[in-house]
PDB file of C-alpha atoms and ligand atoms in Angstrom:
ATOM      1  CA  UNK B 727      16.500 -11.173  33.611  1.00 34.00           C
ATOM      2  CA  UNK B 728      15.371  -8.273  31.581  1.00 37.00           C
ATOM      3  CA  UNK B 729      16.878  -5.392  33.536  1.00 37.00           C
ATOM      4  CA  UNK B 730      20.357  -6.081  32.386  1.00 41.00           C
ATOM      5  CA  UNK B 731      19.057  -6.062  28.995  1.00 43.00           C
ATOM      6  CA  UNK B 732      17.267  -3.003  29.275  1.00 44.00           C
ATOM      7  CA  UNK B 733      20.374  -1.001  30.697  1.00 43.00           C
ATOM      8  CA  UNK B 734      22.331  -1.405  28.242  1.00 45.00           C
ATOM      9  CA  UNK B 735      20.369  -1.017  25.465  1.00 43.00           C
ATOM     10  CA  UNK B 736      17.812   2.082  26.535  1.00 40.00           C
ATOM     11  CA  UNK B 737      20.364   4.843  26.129  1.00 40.00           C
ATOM     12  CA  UNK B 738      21.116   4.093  22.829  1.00 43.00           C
ATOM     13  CA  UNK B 739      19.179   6.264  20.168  1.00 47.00           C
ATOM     14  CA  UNK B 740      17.505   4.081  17.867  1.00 55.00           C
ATOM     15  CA  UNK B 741      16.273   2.079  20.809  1.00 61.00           C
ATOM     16  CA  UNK B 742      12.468   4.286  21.733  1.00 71.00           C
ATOM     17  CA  UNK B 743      12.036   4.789  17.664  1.00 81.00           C
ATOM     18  CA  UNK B 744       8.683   2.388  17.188  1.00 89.00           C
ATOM     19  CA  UNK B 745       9.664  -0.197  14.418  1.00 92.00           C
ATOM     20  CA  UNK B 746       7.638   0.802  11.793  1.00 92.00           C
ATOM     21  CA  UNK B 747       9.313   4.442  11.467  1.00 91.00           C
ATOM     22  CA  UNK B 748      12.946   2.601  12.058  1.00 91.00           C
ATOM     23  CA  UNK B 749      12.543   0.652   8.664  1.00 90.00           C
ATOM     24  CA  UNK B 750      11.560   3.960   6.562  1.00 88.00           C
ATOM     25  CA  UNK B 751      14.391   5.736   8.121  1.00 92.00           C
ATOM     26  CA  UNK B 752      17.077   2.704   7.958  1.00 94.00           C
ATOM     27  CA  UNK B 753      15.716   2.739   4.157  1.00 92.00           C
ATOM     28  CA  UNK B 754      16.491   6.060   3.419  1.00 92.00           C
ATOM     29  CA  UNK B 755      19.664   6.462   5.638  1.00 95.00           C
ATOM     30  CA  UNK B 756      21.397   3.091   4.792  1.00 97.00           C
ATOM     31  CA  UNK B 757      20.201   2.534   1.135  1.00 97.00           C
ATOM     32  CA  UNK B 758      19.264  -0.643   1.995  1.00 98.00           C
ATOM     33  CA  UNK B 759      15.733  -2.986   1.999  1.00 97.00           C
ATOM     34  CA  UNK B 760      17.813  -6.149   2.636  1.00 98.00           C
ATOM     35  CA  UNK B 761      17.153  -8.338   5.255  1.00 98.00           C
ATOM     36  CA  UNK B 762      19.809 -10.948   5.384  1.00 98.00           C
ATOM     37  CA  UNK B 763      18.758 -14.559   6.742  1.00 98.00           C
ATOM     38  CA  UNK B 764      21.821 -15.788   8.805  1.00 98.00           C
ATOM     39  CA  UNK B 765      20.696 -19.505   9.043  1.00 98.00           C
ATOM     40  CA  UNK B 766      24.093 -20.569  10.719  1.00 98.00           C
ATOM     41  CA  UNK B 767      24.516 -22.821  13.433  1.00 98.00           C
ATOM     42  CA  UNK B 768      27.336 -20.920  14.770  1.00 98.00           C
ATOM     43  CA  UNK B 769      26.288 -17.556  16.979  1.00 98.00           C
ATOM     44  CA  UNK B 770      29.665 -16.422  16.721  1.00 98.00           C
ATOM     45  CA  UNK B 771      29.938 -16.683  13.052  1.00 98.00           C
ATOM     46  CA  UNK B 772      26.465 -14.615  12.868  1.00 98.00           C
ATOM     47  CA  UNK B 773      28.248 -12.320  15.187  1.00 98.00           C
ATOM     48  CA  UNK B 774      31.511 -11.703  13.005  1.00 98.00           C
ATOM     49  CA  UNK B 775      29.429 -11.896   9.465  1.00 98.00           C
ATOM     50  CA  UNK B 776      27.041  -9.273  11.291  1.00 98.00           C
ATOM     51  CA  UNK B 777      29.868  -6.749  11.677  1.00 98.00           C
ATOM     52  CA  UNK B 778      31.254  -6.803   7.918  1.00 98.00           C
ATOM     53  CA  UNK B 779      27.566  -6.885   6.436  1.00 98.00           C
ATOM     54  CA  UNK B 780      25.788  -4.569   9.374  1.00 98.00           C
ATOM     55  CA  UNK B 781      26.194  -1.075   7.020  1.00 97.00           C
ATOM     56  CA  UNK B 782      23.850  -3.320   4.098  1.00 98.00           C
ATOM     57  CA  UNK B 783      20.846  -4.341   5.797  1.00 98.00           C
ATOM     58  CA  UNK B 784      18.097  -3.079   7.012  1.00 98.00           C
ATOM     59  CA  UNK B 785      17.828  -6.313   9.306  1.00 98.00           C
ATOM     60  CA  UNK B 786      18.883  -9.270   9.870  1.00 98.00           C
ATOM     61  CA  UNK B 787      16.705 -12.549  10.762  1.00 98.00           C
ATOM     62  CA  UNK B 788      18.034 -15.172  12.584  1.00 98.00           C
ATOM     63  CA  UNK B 789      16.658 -19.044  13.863  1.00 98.00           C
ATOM     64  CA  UNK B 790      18.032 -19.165  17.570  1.00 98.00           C
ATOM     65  CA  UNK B 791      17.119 -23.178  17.869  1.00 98.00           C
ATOM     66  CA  UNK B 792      19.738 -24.060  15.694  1.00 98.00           C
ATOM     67  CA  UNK B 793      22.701 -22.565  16.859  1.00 98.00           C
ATOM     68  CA  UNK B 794      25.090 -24.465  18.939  1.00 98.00           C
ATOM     69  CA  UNK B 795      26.501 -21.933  20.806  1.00 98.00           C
ATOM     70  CA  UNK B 796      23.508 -19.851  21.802  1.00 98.00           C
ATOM     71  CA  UNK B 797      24.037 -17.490  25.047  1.00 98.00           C
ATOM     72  CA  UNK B 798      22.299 -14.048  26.376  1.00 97.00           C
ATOM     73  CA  UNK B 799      25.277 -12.924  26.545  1.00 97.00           C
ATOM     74  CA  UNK B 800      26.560 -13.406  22.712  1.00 98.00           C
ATOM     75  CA  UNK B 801      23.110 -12.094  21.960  1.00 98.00           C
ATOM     76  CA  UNK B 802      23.155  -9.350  23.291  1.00 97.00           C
ATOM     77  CA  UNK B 803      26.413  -8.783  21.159  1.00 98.00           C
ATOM     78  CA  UNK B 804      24.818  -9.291  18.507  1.00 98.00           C
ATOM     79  CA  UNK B 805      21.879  -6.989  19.994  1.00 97.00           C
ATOM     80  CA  UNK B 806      24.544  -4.216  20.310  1.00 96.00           C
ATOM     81  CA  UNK B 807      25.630  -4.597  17.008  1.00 97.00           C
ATOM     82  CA  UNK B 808      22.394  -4.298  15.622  1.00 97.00           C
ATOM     83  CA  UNK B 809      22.243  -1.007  17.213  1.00 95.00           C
ATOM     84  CA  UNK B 810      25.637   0.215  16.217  1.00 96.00           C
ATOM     85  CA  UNK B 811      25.053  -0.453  12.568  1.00 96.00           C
ATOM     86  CA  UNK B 812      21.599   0.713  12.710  1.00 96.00           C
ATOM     87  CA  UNK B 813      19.668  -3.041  11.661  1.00 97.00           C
ATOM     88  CA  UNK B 814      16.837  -4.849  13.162  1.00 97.00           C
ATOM     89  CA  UNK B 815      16.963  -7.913  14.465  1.00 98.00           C
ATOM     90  CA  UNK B 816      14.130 -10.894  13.776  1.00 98.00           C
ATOM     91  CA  UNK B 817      13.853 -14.074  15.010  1.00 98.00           C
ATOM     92  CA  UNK B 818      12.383 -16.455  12.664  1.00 98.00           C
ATOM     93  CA  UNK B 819      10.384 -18.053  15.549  1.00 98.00           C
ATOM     94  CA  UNK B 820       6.960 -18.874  13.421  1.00 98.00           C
ATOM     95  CA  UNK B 821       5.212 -19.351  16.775  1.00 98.00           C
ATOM     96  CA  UNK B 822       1.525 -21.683  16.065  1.00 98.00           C
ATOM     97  CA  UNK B 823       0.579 -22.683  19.352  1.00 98.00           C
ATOM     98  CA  UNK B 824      -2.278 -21.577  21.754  1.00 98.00           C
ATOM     99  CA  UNK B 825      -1.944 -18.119  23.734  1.00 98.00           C
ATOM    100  CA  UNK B 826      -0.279 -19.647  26.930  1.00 98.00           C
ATOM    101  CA  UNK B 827       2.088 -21.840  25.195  1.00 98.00           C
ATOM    102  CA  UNK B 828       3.503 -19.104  22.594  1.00 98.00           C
ATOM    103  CA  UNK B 829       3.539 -16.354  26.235  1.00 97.00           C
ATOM    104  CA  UNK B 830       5.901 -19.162  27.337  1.00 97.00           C
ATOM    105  CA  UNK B 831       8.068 -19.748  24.088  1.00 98.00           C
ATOM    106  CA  UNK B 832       8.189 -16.269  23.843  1.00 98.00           C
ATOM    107  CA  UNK B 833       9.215 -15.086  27.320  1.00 97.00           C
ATOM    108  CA  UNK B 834      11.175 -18.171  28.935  1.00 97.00           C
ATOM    109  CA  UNK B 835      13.325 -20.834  28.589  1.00 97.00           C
ATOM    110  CA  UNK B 836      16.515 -20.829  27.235  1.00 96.00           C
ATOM    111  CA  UNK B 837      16.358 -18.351  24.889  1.00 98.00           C
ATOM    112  CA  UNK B 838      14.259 -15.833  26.493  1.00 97.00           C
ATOM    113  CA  UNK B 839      13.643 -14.037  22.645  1.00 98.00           C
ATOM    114  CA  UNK B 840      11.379 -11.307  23.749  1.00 98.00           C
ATOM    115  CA  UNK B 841      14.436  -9.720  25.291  1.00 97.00           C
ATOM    116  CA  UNK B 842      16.705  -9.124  22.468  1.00 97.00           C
ATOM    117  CA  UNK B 843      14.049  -9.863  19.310  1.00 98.00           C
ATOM    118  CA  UNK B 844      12.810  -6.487  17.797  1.00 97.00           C
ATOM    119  CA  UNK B 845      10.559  -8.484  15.775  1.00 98.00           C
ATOM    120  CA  UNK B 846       9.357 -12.686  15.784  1.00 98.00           C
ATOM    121  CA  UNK B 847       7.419 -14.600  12.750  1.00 98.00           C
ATOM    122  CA  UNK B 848       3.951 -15.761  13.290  1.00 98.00           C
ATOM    123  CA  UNK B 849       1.716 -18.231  11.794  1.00 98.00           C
ATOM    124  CA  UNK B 850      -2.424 -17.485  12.925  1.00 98.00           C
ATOM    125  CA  UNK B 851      -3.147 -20.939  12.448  1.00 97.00           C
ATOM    126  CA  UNK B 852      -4.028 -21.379  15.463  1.00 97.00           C
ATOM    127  CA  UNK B 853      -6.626 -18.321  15.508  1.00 97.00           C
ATOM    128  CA  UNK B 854      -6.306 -14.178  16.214  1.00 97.00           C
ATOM    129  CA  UNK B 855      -5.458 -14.935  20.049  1.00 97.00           C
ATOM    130  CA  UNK B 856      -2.014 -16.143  19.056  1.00 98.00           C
ATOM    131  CA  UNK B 857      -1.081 -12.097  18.661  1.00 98.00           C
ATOM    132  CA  UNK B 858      -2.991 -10.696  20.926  1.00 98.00           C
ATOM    133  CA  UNK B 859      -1.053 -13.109  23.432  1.00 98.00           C
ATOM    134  CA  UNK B 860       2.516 -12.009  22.206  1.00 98.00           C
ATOM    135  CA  UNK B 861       1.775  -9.068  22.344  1.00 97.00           C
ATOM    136  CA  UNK B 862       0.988  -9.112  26.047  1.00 97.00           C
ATOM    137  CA  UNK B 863       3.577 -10.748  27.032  1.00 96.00           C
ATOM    138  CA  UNK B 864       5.813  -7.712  25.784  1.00 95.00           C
ATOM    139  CA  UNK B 865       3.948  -4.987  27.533  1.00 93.00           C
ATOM    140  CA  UNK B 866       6.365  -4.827  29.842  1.00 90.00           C
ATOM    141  CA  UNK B 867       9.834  -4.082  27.770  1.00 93.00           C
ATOM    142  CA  UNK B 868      10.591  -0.862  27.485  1.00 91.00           C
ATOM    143  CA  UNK B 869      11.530  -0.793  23.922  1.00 93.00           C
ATOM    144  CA  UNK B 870      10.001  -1.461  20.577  1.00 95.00           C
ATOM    145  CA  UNK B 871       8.677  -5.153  20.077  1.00 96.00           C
ATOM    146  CA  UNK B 872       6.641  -6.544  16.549  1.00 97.00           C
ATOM    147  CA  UNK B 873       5.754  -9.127  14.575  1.00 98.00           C
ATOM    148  CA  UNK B 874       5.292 -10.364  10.854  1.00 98.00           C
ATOM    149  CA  UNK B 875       2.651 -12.389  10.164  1.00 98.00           C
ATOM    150  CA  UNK B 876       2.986 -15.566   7.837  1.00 98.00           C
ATOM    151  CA  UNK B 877       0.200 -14.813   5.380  1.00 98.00           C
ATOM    152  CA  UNK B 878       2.101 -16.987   2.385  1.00 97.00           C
ATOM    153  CA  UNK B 879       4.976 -19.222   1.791  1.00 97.00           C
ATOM    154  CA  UNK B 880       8.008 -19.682  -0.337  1.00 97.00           C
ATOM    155  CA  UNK B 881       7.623 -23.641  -0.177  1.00 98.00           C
ATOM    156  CA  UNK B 882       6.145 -25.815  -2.950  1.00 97.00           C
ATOM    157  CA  UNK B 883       2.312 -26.818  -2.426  1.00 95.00           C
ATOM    158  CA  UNK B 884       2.393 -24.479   0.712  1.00 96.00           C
ATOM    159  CA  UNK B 885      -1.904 -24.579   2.164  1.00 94.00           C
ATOM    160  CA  UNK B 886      -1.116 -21.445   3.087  1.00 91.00           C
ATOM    161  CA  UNK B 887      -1.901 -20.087  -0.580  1.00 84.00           C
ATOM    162  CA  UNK B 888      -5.206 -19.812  -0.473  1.00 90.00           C
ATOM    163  CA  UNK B 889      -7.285 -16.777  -0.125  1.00 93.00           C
ATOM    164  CA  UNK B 890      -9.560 -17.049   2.824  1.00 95.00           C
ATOM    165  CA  UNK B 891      -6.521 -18.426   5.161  1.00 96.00           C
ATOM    166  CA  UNK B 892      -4.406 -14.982   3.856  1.00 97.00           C
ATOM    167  CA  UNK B 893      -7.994 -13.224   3.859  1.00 97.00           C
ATOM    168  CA  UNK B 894      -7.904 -14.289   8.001  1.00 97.00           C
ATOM    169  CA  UNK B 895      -4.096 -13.352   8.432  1.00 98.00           C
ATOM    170  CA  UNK B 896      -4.724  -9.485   6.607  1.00 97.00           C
ATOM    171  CA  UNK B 897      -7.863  -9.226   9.711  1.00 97.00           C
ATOM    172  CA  UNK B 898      -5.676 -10.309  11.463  1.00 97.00           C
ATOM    173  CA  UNK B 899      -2.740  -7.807  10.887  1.00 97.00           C
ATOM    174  CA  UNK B 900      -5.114  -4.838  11.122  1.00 96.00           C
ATOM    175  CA  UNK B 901      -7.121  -5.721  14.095  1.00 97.00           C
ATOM    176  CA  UNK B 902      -3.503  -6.051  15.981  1.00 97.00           C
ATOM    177  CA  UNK B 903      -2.023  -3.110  14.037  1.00 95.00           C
ATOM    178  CA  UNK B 904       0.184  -1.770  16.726  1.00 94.00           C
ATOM    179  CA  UNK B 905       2.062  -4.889  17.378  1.00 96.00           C
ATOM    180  CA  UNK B 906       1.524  -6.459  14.006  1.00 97.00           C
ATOM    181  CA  UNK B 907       3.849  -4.174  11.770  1.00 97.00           C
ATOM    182  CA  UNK B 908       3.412  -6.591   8.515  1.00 97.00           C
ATOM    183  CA  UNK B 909       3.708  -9.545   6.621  1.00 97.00           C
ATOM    184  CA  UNK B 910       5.853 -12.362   5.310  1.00 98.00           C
ATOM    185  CA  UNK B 911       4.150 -12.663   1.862  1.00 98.00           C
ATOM    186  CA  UNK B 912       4.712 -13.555  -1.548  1.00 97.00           C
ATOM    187  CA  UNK B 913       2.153 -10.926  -3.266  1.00 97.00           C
ATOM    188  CA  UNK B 914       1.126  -7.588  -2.222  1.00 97.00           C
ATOM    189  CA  UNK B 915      -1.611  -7.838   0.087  1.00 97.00           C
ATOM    190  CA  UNK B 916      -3.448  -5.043   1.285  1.00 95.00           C
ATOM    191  CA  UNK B 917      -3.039  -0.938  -0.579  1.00 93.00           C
ATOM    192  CA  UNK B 918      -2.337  -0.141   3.575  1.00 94.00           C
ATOM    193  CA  UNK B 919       1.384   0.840   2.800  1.00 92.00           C
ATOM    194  CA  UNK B 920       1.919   1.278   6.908  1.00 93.00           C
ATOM    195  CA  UNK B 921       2.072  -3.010   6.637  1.00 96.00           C
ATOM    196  CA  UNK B 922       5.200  -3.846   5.562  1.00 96.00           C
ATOM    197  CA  UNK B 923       5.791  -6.917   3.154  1.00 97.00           C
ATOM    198  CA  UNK B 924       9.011  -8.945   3.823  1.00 98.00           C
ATOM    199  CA  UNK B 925       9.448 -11.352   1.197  1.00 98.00           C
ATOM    200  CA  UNK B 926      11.692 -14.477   1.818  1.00 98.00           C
ATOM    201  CA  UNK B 927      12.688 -16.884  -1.590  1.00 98.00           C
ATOM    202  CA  UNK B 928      15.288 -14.776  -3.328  1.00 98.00           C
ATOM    203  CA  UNK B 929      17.860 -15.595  -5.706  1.00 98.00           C
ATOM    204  CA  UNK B 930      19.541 -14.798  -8.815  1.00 97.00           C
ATOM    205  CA  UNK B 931      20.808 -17.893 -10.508  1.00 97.00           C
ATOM    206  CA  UNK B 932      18.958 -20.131  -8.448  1.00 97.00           C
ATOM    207  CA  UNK B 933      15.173 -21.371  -9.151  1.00 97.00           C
ATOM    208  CA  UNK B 934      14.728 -23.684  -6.287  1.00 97.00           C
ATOM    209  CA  UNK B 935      16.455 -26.483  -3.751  1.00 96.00           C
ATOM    210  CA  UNK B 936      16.133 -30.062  -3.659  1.00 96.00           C
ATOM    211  CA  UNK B 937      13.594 -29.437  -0.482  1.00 97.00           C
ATOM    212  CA  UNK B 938      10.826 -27.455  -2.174  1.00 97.00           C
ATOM    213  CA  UNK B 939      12.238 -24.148  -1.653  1.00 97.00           C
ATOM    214  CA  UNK B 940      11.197 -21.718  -4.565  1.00 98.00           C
ATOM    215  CA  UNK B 941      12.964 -18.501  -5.240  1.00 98.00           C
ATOM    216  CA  UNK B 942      12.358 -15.203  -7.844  1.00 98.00           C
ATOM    217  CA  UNK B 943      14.731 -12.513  -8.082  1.00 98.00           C
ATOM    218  CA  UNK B 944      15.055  -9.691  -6.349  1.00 98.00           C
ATOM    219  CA  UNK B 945      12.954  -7.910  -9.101  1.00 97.00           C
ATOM    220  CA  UNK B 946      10.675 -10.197  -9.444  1.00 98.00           C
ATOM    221  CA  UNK B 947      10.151  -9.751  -5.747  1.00 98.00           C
ATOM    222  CA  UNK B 948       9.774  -6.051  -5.377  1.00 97.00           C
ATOM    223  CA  UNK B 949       8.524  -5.378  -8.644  1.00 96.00           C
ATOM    224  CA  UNK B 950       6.482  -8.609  -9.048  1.00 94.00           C
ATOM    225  CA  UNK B 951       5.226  -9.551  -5.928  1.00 96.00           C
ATOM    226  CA  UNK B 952       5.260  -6.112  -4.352  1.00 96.00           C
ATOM    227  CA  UNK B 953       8.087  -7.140  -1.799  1.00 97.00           C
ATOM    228  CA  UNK B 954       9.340  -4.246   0.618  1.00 96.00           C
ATOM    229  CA  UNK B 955      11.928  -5.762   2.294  1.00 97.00           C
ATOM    230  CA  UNK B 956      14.056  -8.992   0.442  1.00 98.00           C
ATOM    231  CA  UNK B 957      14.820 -11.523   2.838  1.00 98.00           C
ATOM    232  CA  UNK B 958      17.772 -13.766   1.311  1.00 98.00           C
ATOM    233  CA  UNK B 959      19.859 -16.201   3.008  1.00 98.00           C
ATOM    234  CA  UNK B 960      21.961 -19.111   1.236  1.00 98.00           C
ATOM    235  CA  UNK B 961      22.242 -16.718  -2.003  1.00 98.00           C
ATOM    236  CA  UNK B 962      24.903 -14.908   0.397  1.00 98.00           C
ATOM    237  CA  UNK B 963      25.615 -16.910   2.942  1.00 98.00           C
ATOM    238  CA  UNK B 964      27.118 -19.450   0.418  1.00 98.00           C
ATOM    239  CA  UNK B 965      28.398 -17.555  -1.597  1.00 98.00           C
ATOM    240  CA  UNK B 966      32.528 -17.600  -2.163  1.00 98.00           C
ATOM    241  CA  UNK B 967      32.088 -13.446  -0.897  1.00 98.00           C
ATOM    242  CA  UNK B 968      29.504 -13.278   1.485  1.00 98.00           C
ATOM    243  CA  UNK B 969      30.406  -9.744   2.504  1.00 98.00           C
ATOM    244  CA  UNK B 970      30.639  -8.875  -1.789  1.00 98.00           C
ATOM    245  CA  UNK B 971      27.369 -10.649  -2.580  1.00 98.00           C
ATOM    246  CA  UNK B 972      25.649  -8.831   0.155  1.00 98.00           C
ATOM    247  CA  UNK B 973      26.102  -5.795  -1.433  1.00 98.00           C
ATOM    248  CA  UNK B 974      25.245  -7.038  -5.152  1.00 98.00           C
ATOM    249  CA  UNK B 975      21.915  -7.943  -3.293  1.00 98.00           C
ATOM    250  CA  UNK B 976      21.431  -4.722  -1.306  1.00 98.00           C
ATOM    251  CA  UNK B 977      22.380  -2.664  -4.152  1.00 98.00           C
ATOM    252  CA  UNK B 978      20.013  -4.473  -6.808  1.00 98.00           C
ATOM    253  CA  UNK B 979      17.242  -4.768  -4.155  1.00 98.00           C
ATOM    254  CA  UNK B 980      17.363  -0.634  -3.483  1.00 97.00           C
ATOM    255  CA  UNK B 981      18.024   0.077  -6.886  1.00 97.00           C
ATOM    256  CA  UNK B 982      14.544  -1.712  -7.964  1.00 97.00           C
ATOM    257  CA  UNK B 983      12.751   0.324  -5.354  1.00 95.00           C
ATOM    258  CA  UNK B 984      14.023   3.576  -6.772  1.00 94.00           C
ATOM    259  CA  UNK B 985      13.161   2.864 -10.315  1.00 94.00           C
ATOM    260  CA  UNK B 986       9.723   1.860  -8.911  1.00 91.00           C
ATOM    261  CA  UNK B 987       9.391   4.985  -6.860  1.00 83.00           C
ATOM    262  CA  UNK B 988      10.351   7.243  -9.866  1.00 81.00           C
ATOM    263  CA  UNK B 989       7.979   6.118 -12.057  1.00 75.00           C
TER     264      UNK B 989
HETATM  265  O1  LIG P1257      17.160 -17.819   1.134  1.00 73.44           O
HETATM  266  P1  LIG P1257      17.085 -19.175   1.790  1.00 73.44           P
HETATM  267  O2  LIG P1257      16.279 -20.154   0.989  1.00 73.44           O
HETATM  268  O3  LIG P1257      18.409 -19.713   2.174  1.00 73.44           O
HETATM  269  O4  LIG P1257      16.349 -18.949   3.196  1.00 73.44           O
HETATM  270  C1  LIG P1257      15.083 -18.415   3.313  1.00 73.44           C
HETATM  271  C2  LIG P1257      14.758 -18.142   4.757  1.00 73.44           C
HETATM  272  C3  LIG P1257      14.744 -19.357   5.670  1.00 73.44           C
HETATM  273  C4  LIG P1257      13.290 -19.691   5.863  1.00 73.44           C
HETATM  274  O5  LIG P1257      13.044 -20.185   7.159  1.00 73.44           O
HETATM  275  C5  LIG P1257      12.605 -18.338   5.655  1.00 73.44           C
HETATM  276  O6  LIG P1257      13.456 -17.551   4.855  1.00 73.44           O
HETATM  277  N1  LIG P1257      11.284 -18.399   5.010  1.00 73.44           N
HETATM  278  C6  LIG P1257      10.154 -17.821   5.596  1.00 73.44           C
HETATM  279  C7  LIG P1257      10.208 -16.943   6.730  1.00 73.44           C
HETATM  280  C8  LIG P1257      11.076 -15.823   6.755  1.00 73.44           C
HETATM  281  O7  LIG P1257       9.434 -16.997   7.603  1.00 73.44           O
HETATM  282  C9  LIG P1257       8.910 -17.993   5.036  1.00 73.44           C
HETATM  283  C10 LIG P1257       8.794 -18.612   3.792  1.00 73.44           C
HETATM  284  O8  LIG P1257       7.716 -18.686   3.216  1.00 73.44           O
HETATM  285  N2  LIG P1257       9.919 -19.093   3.193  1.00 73.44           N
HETATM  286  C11 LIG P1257      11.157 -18.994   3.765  1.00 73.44           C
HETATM  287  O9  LIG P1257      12.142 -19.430   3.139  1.00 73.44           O
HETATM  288  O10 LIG P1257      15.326 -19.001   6.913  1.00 73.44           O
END
């Protein structure tokens, strides 16, 4: 299983660079902190729309459970991609179940994500041993694996917003800091810039859908909420221009963290 993967990914360059260090430099290099949110059912439309948008974002994050056409071998397309255009690839996973089940979900079945994910969603609901499970069941890939850490959500009346659950999620992340590389939040959480903030619930004429979804703008995100990375999905992937909007969002996204930086 994971030696064909490994072969044909370990020559490539980008592949030994820990994760951490790969979003500075795809920053920098690529002008981009956009992570777009493909939630399509269709692998091979993920695999086409990765190849117009691949030189805008930084990474792109993915749900494999709802795609119709899922194979190892169309993701590992889309793996090669990722490392032709230079983005990382997450898989929205939110694991939440003991140690041995999440080793399982993780590893086996059908989609076999540690493999081709550089980087799964977590909730620690269910306690710290949740990560320090994943992350054993990855000791043996030879390239970069990490996770982000659900420490607040998008979603209307989420119980996640409160400050000794996010209080156990930012022990959490630094206890497991090798693995752990940051967080899905909504605010800035810790002055530790080495954790990196991915912020999902961007939009700019949208406020909300009809299923509790909440969004700011891309300012509001970064400038607001302290958001490194903007995760967006429908706001492009509806859009009439997917491949045009994609850069309205990558360009306002990076040029907010510039004005930022100069200041
Ligand atoms: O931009 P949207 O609303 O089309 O999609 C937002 C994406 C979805 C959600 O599953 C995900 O971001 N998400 C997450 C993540 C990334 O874990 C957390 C959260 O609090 N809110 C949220 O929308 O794929």
């Amino acid at each position: 299983e994971l030696p064909a993967l490994k072969n044909g990914i370990i020559e490539m360059k980008s592949s030994s660079i820990p994760i951490r260090q790969r979003f500075q430099t795809i920053r920098e290099e690529k002008k981009t902190n956009l992570c777009l949110c493909a939630d399509l059912t269709s692998l091979d439309e993920i695999i086409e729309l990765s190849k117009q948008v691949g030189p805008n974002i930084c990474m792109l994050k993915i749900h494999c459970d709802i795609l119709n056409d899922f194979s190892m071998e169309k993701i590992q397309q889309l793996k090669n991609i990722s490392r032709t255009f230079n983005f990382l690839l997450l898989e929205d996973r939110k694991f939440a179940d003991i140690g041995n089940t999440v080793q399982l979900q993780y590893t086996k079945g059908l989609f076999q994500i540690a493999t081709w994910a550089d980087l799964v969603t977590v909730h620690v609901l269910p306690g710290e041993g949740i990560v320090q499970a994943l992350e054993q069941s990855v000791q043996s890939i030879d390239e970069p694996r990490g996770c982000l850490l659900i420490a607040q959500m998008s979603s209307k009346g989420a119980l996640t917003n409160n400050e000794d659950y996010v209080k156990g999620v930012i022990k959490c992340t630094e206890k497991y800091s090798d693995y752990v590389i940051g967080f899905i939040s909504q605010s800035r959480l810790t002055t530790d810039n080495k954790f990196i903030h991915c912020t999902p619930g961007i939009h700019l004429n949208n406020t909300g859908d009809q299923l509790g979804q909440q969004y700011v703008t891309p300012r509001q995100a970064i400038d607001g909420r302290g958001a490194d990375i903007l995760i967006v999905g429908r706001a492009i992937t509806d859009s009439i221009n997917r491949i045009k909007t994609c850069e309205e969002y990558q360009q306002e996204g990076y040029n907010v963290y510039e004005q930022l930086r100069n200041i």
